[in-house]
């Protein structure tokens, strides 16, 4: 690994190149907050893909792309006279110090859970910080991730089940309510009850230490792998999936599952 001096030199070199491109490259020179925003979203998703597959080389590459956007927004801001990358770094460092009084102050926190609880309490006290517990949850977050963050924040101030096992009664209750609305054929009420059921399942995952977004993405990837195998096998026998019976497809699907179980795994 590189020394601290090497890291500072690398960051300075990167900023110098960005400054040059902003002046001399026609594409870089015309970029604005608005024009970069869609690319930023794409880069973050590409990073999450790399993280899910634990592709180290790609993680390094995508982290660089995300860092470029952080520095680029800071460069644009400096041109407007608003702030620069040093202000971004300093405000972040000040926030980290302020929010870790168990390291830089005299507060006690001997577990990750206690640190998270302190974090939420501190954020409510910060000047210009969140005025309510849930104010810090971005409105634009995808619904699954948002549900998990809402529940985490509520739990950090004590609004949570006493025991994880208690959540299953709530999940079963929501299943019953979904079934009831299916019978009533009230589409609006059914959508609401499905939402309640999903929210309860997300809560269950959180209580058992599972990130629901990661769990669902693993299942998505597993389904894609099996479905691709099914589609390929159908082509090999000269059939389209629509021409196959459900029984034939189930047989190939189970074959794909067997192959998965016998394949060596690299998961940690």
mmCIF file of C-alpha atoms in Angstrom:
data_model
loop_
_atom_site.group_PDB
_atom_site.id
_atom_site.type_symbol
_atom_site.label_atom_id
_atom_site.label_comp_id
_atom_site.label_asym_id
_atom_site.label_seq_id
_atom_site.Cartn_x
_atom_site.Cartn_y
_atom_site.Cartn_z
ATOM 1 C CA UNK A 1 0.000 0.000 0.000
ATOM 2 C CA UNK A 2 1.052 3.584 -0.603
ATOM 3 C CA UNK A 3 2.425 5.922 2.038
ATOM 4 C CA UNK A 4 0.474 8.919 3.299
ATOM 5 C CA UNK A 5 2.740 11.195 1.237
ATOM 6 C CA UNK A 6 2.085 9.088 -1.879
ATOM 7 C CA UNK A 7 -1.651 9.457 -1.340
ATOM 8 C CA UNK A 8 -1.420 13.236 -1.005
ATOM 9 C CA UNK A 9 0.728 13.430 -4.139
ATOM 10 C CA UNK A 10 -1.717 11.238 -6.096
ATOM 11 C CA UNK A 11 -4.686 13.369 -5.060
ATOM 12 C CA UNK A 12 -2.858 16.582 -5.959
ATOM 13 C CA UNK A 13 -1.917 15.126 -9.377
ATOM 14 C CA UNK A 14 -5.552 14.196 -9.990
ATOM 15 C CA UNK A 15 -6.758 17.720 -9.119
ATOM 16 C CA UNK A 16 -4.140 19.265 -11.420
ATOM 17 C CA UNK A 17 -5.301 17.117 -14.337
ATOM 18 C CA UNK A 18 -8.936 18.009 -13.640
ATOM 19 C CA UNK A 19 -8.055 21.730 -13.595
ATOM 20 C CA UNK A 20 -6.319 21.342 -16.962
ATOM 21 C CA UNK A 21 -9.194 19.441 -18.534
ATOM 22 C CA UNK A 22 -11.720 21.971 -17.295
ATOM 23 C CA UNK A 23 -9.852 24.670 -19.259
ATOM 24 C CA UNK A 24 -8.578 22.834 -22.326
ATOM 25 C CA UNK A 25 -11.113 20.056 -23.048
ATOM 26 C CA UNK A 26 -14.284 21.281 -24.833
ATOM 27 C CA UNK A 27 -16.438 18.570 -23.218
ATOM 28 C CA UNK A 28 -15.153 19.099 -19.679
ATOM 29 C CA UNK A 29 -15.346 22.880 -20.038
ATOM 30 C CA UNK A 30 -19.087 22.864 -20.806
ATOM 31 C CA UNK A 31 -20.217 20.604 -17.965
ATOM 32 C CA UNK A 32 -22.586 21.888 -15.245
ATOM 33 C CA UNK A 33 -24.236 20.451 -12.144
ATOM 34 C CA UNK A 34 -27.265 19.565 -14.245
ATOM 35 C CA UNK A 35 -25.356 17.933 -17.097
ATOM 36 C CA UNK A 36 -23.230 15.793 -14.780
ATOM 37 C CA UNK A 37 -26.058 14.618 -12.524
ATOM 38 C CA UNK A 38 -27.342 11.751 -14.757
ATOM 39 C CA UNK A 39 -23.776 10.501 -15.230
ATOM 40 C CA UNK A 40 -23.212 10.599 -11.471
ATOM 41 C CA UNK A 41 -26.239 8.398 -10.871
ATOM 42 C CA UNK A 42 -25.001 5.958 -13.507
ATOM 43 C CA UNK A 43 -21.506 5.848 -12.003
ATOM 44 C CA UNK A 44 -22.878 5.075 -8.529
ATOM 45 C CA UNK A 45 -24.924 2.192 -9.913
ATOM 46 C CA UNK A 46 -21.857 0.873 -11.748
ATOM 47 C CA UNK A 47 -19.949 0.997 -8.465
ATOM 48 C CA UNK A 48 -22.686 -0.961 -6.693
ATOM 49 C CA UNK A 49 -22.532 -3.604 -9.455
ATOM 50 C CA UNK A 50 -18.786 -3.970 -8.919
ATOM 51 C CA UNK A 51 -19.264 -4.196 -5.144
ATOM 52 C CA UNK A 52 -21.896 -6.920 -5.516
ATOM 53 C CA UNK A 53 -19.553 -9.069 -7.600
ATOM 54 C CA UNK A 54 -16.516 -8.213 -5.446
ATOM 55 C CA UNK A 55 -14.595 -7.398 -8.621
ATOM 56 C CA UNK A 56 -11.612 -5.631 -7.041
ATOM 57 C CA UNK A 57 -10.216 -4.162 -10.259
ATOM 58 C CA UNK A 58 -13.619 -2.832 -11.238
ATOM 59 C CA UNK A 59 -14.301 -1.489 -7.736
ATOM 60 C CA UNK A 60 -11.077 0.531 -7.985
ATOM 61 C CA UNK A 61 -12.069 1.836 -11.418
ATOM 62 C CA UNK A 62 -15.622 2.782 -10.404
ATOM 63 C CA UNK A 63 -14.467 4.447 -7.195
ATOM 64 C CA UNK A 64 -12.238 6.614 -9.371
ATOM 65 C CA UNK A 65 -15.203 7.565 -11.542
ATOM 66 C CA UNK A 66 -17.261 8.523 -8.477
ATOM 67 C CA UNK A 67 -14.316 10.508 -7.065
ATOM 68 C CA UNK A 68 -14.061 12.353 -10.385
ATOM 69 C CA UNK A 69 -17.649 13.516 -10.015
ATOM 70 C CA UNK A 70 -17.114 14.686 -6.422
ATOM 71 C CA UNK A 71 -14.092 16.708 -7.503
ATOM 72 C CA UNK A 72 -15.838 17.960 -10.654
ATOM 73 C CA UNK A 73 -18.813 19.354 -8.712
ATOM 74 C CA UNK A 74 -16.366 20.999 -6.312
ATOM 75 C CA UNK A 75 -14.471 22.513 -9.243
ATOM 76 C CA UNK A 76 -17.665 23.988 -10.687
ATOM 77 C CA UNK A 77 -18.558 25.371 -7.267
ATOM 78 C CA UNK A 78 -15.125 26.973 -6.898
ATOM 79 C CA UNK A 79 -15.603 28.737 -10.236
ATOM 80 C CA UNK A 80 -18.851 30.178 -8.892
ATOM 81 C CA UNK A 81 -17.055 31.289 -5.721
ATOM 82 C CA UNK A 82 -19.194 29.031 -3.525
ATOM 83 C CA UNK A 83 -16.699 26.455 -2.178
ATOM 84 C CA UNK A 84 -13.872 24.191 -3.319
ATOM 85 C CA UNK A 85 -12.636 20.648 -2.694
ATOM 86 C CA UNK A 86 -10.796 21.756 0.463
ATOM 87 C CA UNK A 87 -14.076 23.034 1.920
ATOM 88 C CA UNK A 88 -15.721 19.710 1.070
ATOM 89 C CA UNK A 89 -12.949 17.746 2.797
ATOM 90 C CA UNK A 90 -12.820 20.042 5.824
ATOM 91 C CA UNK A 91 -16.591 20.071 6.364
ATOM 92 C CA UNK A 92 -16.662 16.284 6.102
ATOM 93 C CA UNK A 93 -13.768 15.916 8.544
ATOM 94 C CA UNK A 94 -15.372 18.325 11.010
ATOM 95 C CA UNK A 95 -18.626 16.367 10.798
ATOM 96 C CA UNK A 96 -16.887 13.031 11.363
ATOM 97 C CA UNK A 97 -15.100 14.379 14.435
ATOM 98 C CA UNK A 98 -18.298 15.937 15.812
ATOM 99 C CA UNK A 99 -20.294 12.751 15.240
ATOM 100 C CA UNK A 100 -17.693 10.508 16.904
ATOM 101 C CA UNK A 101 -17.536 11.867 20.461
ATOM 102 C CA UNK A 102 -16.683 8.339 21.641
ATOM 103 C CA UNK A 103 -13.363 8.793 19.798
ATOM 104 C CA UNK A 104 -12.756 12.558 19.997
ATOM 105 C CA UNK A 105 -14.748 13.355 23.149
ATOM 106 C CA UNK A 106 -15.837 11.819 26.415
ATOM 107 C CA UNK A 107 -18.926 9.877 25.278
ATOM 108 C CA UNK A 108 -19.006 6.103 25.746
ATOM 109 C CA UNK A 109 -20.025 3.773 22.912
ATOM 110 C CA UNK A 110 -18.837 0.177 23.099
ATOM 111 C CA UNK A 111 -20.877 -1.281 20.216
ATOM 112 C CA UNK A 112 -21.839 -0.443 16.645
ATOM 113 C CA UNK A 113 -25.477 -0.182 17.735
ATOM 114 C CA UNK A 114 -24.653 2.403 20.396
ATOM 115 C CA UNK A 115 -22.589 4.402 17.883
ATOM 116 C CA UNK A 116 -25.567 4.439 15.488
ATOM 117 C CA UNK A 117 -27.895 5.641 18.269
ATOM 118 C CA UNK A 118 -25.486 8.428 19.218
ATOM 119 C CA UNK A 119 -25.166 9.364 15.544
ATOM 120 C CA UNK A 120 -28.887 10.020 15.169
ATOM 121 C CA UNK A 121 -29.072 12.012 18.412
ATOM 122 C CA UNK A 122 -26.088 14.138 17.398
ATOM 123 C CA UNK A 123 -27.542 14.858 13.958
ATOM 124 C CA UNK A 124 -30.674 16.274 15.614
ATOM 125 C CA UNK A 125 -28.505 18.633 17.695
ATOM 126 C CA UNK A 126 -26.292 19.842 14.836
ATOM 127 C CA UNK A 127 -26.637 23.417 13.658
ATOM 128 C CA UNK A 128 -28.430 23.234 10.340
ATOM 129 C CA UNK A 129 -28.907 19.514 10.831
ATOM 130 C CA UNK A 130 -32.002 17.362 10.602
ATOM 131 C CA UNK A 131 -34.978 18.781 12.515
ATOM 132 C CA UNK A 132 -36.682 15.389 12.805
ATOM 133 C CA UNK A 133 -35.401 11.821 12.978
ATOM 134 C CA UNK A 134 -36.574 10.930 9.468
ATOM 135 C CA UNK A 135 -35.722 14.241 7.790
ATOM 136 C CA UNK A 136 -32.360 12.884 6.649
ATOM 137 C CA UNK A 137 -33.873 10.127 4.498
ATOM 138 C CA UNK A 138 -33.617 11.362 0.870
ATOM 139 C CA UNK A 139 -37.013 11.504 -0.827
ATOM 140 C CA UNK A 140 -35.505 10.209 -4.081
ATOM 141 C CA UNK A 141 -34.195 6.954 -2.591
ATOM 142 C CA UNK A 142 -35.580 3.777 -4.193
ATOM 143 C CA UNK A 143 -38.474 2.518 -2.075
ATOM 144 C CA UNK A 144 -36.760 -0.650 -0.800
ATOM 145 C CA UNK A 145 -33.644 1.187 0.363
ATOM 146 C CA UNK A 146 -35.783 4.001 1.785
ATOM 147 C CA UNK A 147 -37.878 1.563 3.833
ATOM 148 C CA UNK A 148 -34.735 0.098 5.359
ATOM 149 C CA UNK A 149 -33.265 3.523 6.178
ATOM 150 C CA UNK A 150 -36.532 4.709 7.723
ATOM 151 C CA UNK A 151 -36.630 1.668 9.979
ATOM 152 C CA UNK A 152 -32.950 1.979 10.924
ATOM 153 C CA UNK A 153 -33.388 5.601 11.939
ATOM 154 C CA UNK A 154 -36.537 4.853 13.943
ATOM 155 C CA UNK A 155 -34.780 1.944 15.675
ATOM 156 C CA UNK A 156 -31.800 4.141 16.573
ATOM 157 C CA UNK A 157 -34.043 6.271 18.796
ATOM 158 C CA UNK A 158 -35.712 3.253 20.418
ATOM 159 C CA UNK A 159 -38.758 2.717 18.187
ATOM 160 C CA UNK A 160 -38.258 -0.983 17.506
ATOM 161 C CA UNK A 161 -39.329 -4.495 18.443
ATOM 162 C CA UNK A 162 -38.013 -5.795 21.758
ATOM 163 C CA UNK A 163 -37.177 -9.161 20.159
ATOM 164 C CA UNK A 164 -36.646 -9.905 16.429
ATOM 165 C CA UNK A 165 -39.053 -12.858 16.587
ATOM 166 C CA UNK A 166 -41.932 -10.477 17.354
ATOM 167 C CA UNK A 167 -41.853 -9.138 13.803
ATOM 168 C CA UNK A 168 -43.227 -12.383 12.351
ATOM 169 C CA UNK A 169 -46.657 -11.800 13.862
ATOM 170 C CA UNK A 170 -46.695 -8.495 11.967
ATOM 171 C CA UNK A 171 -45.606 -10.172 8.732
ATOM 172 C CA UNK A 172 -48.359 -12.800 9.096
ATOM 173 C CA UNK A 173 -50.895 -10.082 9.866
ATOM 174 C CA UNK A 174 -49.947 -8.239 6.681
ATOM 175 C CA UNK A 175 -50.187 -11.464 4.629
ATOM 176 C CA UNK A 176 -53.707 -11.983 5.956
ATOM 177 C CA UNK A 177 -54.664 -8.426 5.040
ATOM 178 C CA UNK A 178 -53.303 -8.867 1.505
ATOM 179 C CA UNK A 179 -55.371 -12.036 1.076
ATOM 180 C CA UNK A 180 -58.450 -10.224 2.367
ATOM 181 C CA UNK A 181 -58.021 -7.389 -0.138
ATOM 182 C CA UNK A 182 -57.487 -9.883 -2.958
ATOM 183 C CA UNK A 183 -60.936 -11.259 -2.181
ATOM 184 C CA UNK A 184 -62.432 -7.745 -2.011
ATOM 185 C CA UNK A 185 -60.972 -6.906 -5.450
ATOM 186 C CA UNK A 186 -60.179 -3.367 -4.293
ATOM 187 C CA UNK A 187 -57.031 -2.614 -6.295
ATOM 188 C CA UNK A 188 -56.095 0.556 -4.380
ATOM 189 C CA UNK A 189 -56.435 -1.158 -1.003
ATOM 190 C CA UNK A 190 -54.529 -4.191 -2.316
ATOM 191 C CA UNK A 191 -51.598 -2.018 -3.384
ATOM 192 C CA UNK A 192 -51.537 -0.423 0.064
ATOM 193 C CA UNK A 193 -51.551 -3.803 1.805
ATOM 194 C CA UNK A 194 -48.796 -5.138 -0.448
ATOM 195 C CA UNK A 195 -46.790 -2.074 0.567
ATOM 196 C CA UNK A 196 -47.398 -2.841 4.229
ATOM 197 C CA UNK A 197 -46.331 -6.454 3.673
ATOM 198 C CA UNK A 198 -43.118 -5.436 1.908
ATOM 199 C CA UNK A 199 -42.368 -2.918 4.661
ATOM 200 C CA UNK A 200 -42.818 -5.646 7.295
ATOM 201 C CA UNK A 201 -40.533 -8.053 5.390
ATOM 202 C CA UNK A 202 -37.876 -5.333 5.120
ATOM 203 C CA UNK A 203 -38.218 -4.849 8.872
ATOM 204 C CA UNK A 204 -37.717 -8.581 9.444
ATOM 205 C CA UNK A 205 -34.596 -8.609 7.290
ATOM 206 C CA UNK A 206 -33.164 -5.654 9.219
ATOM 207 C CA UNK A 207 -33.853 -7.264 12.576
ATOM 208 C CA UNK A 208 -31.953 -10.391 11.522
ATOM 209 C CA UNK A 209 -28.972 -8.427 10.220
ATOM 210 C CA UNK A 210 -29.755 -8.805 6.514
ATOM 211 C CA UNK A 211 -29.645 -5.876 4.114
ATOM 212 C CA UNK A 212 -32.839 -6.308 2.067
ATOM 213 C CA UNK A 213 -31.445 -4.523 -0.990
ATOM 214 C CA UNK A 214 -28.455 -6.876 -1.128
ATOM 215 C CA UNK A 215 -30.657 -9.897 -0.456
ATOM 216 C CA UNK A 216 -33.083 -9.030 -3.250
ATOM 217 C CA UNK A 217 -30.265 -8.263 -5.690
ATOM 218 C CA UNK A 218 -28.708 -11.676 -4.990
ATOM 219 C CA UNK A 219 -32.044 -13.266 -5.824
ATOM 220 C CA UNK A 220 -32.366 -11.124 -8.969
ATOM 221 C CA UNK A 221 -28.960 -12.300 -10.173
ATOM 222 C CA UNK A 222 -29.774 -15.899 -9.304
ATOM 223 C CA UNK A 223 -33.037 -15.738 -11.237
ATOM 224 C CA UNK A 224 -31.300 -14.174 -14.263
ATOM 225 C CA UNK A 225 -28.649 -16.902 -14.249
ATOM 226 C CA UNK A 226 -31.228 -19.693 -14.098
ATOM 227 C CA UNK A 227 -33.511 -18.099 -16.659
ATOM 228 C CA UNK A 228 -30.605 -17.600 -19.073
ATOM 229 C CA UNK A 229 -29.744 -21.290 -18.638
ATOM 230 C CA UNK A 230 -33.356 -22.230 -19.352
ATOM 231 C CA UNK A 231 -33.435 -20.054 -22.449
ATOM 232 C CA UNK A 232 -30.157 -21.511 -23.740
ATOM 233 C CA UNK A 233 -31.325 -25.084 -23.204
ATOM 234 C CA UNK A 234 -34.544 -24.347 -25.083
ATOM 235 C CA UNK A 235 -32.531 -23.046 -28.036
ATOM 236 C CA UNK A 236 -30.384 -26.187 -28.020
ATOM 237 C CA UNK A 237 -33.456 -28.349 -28.617
ATOM 238 C CA UNK A 238 -34.834 -25.940 -31.181
ATOM 239 C CA UNK A 239 -37.716 -24.584 -29.135
ATOM 240 C CA UNK A 240 -38.814 -21.183 -27.925
ATOM 241 C CA UNK A 241 -39.873 -20.876 -24.290
ATOM 242 C CA UNK A 242 -43.471 -20.311 -25.392
ATOM 243 C CA UNK A 243 -43.435 -23.725 -27.081
ATOM 244 C CA UNK A 244 -42.339 -25.545 -23.939
ATOM 245 C CA UNK A 245 -44.638 -26.845 -21.244
ATOM 246 C CA UNK A 246 -44.294 -25.615 -17.682
ATOM 247 C CA UNK A 247 -43.158 -29.110 -16.730
ATOM 248 C CA UNK A 248 -40.344 -29.017 -19.288
ATOM 249 C CA UNK A 249 -39.238 -25.617 -18.079
ATOM 250 C CA UNK A 250 -39.349 -26.734 -14.431
ATOM 251 C CA UNK A 251 -37.105 -29.690 -15.242
ATOM 252 C CA UNK A 252 -34.456 -27.452 -16.814
ATOM 253 C CA UNK A 253 -34.874 -24.896 -13.999
ATOM 254 C CA UNK A 254 -34.137 -27.584 -11.405
ATOM 255 C CA UNK A 255 -31.130 -28.655 -13.469
ATOM 256 C CA UNK A 256 -29.825 -25.080 -13.277
ATOM 257 C CA UNK A 257 -30.283 -25.109 -9.501
ATOM 258 C CA UNK A 258 -28.344 -28.377 -9.238
ATOM 259 C CA UNK A 259 -25.480 -26.907 -11.266
ATOM 260 C CA UNK A 260 -25.412 -23.848 -8.985
ATOM 261 C CA UNK A 261 -25.200 -25.988 -5.843
ATOM 262 C CA UNK A 262 -22.328 -28.055 -7.242
ATOM 263 C CA UNK A 263 -20.347 -25.058 -8.537
ATOM 264 C CA UNK A 264 -17.453 -23.799 -6.374
ATOM 265 C CA UNK A 265 -18.255 -20.565 -4.552
ATOM 266 C CA UNK A 266 -16.040 -17.555 -3.924
ATOM 267 C CA UNK A 267 -18.359 -15.957 -1.376
ATOM 268 C CA UNK A 268 -16.830 -14.989 1.946
#
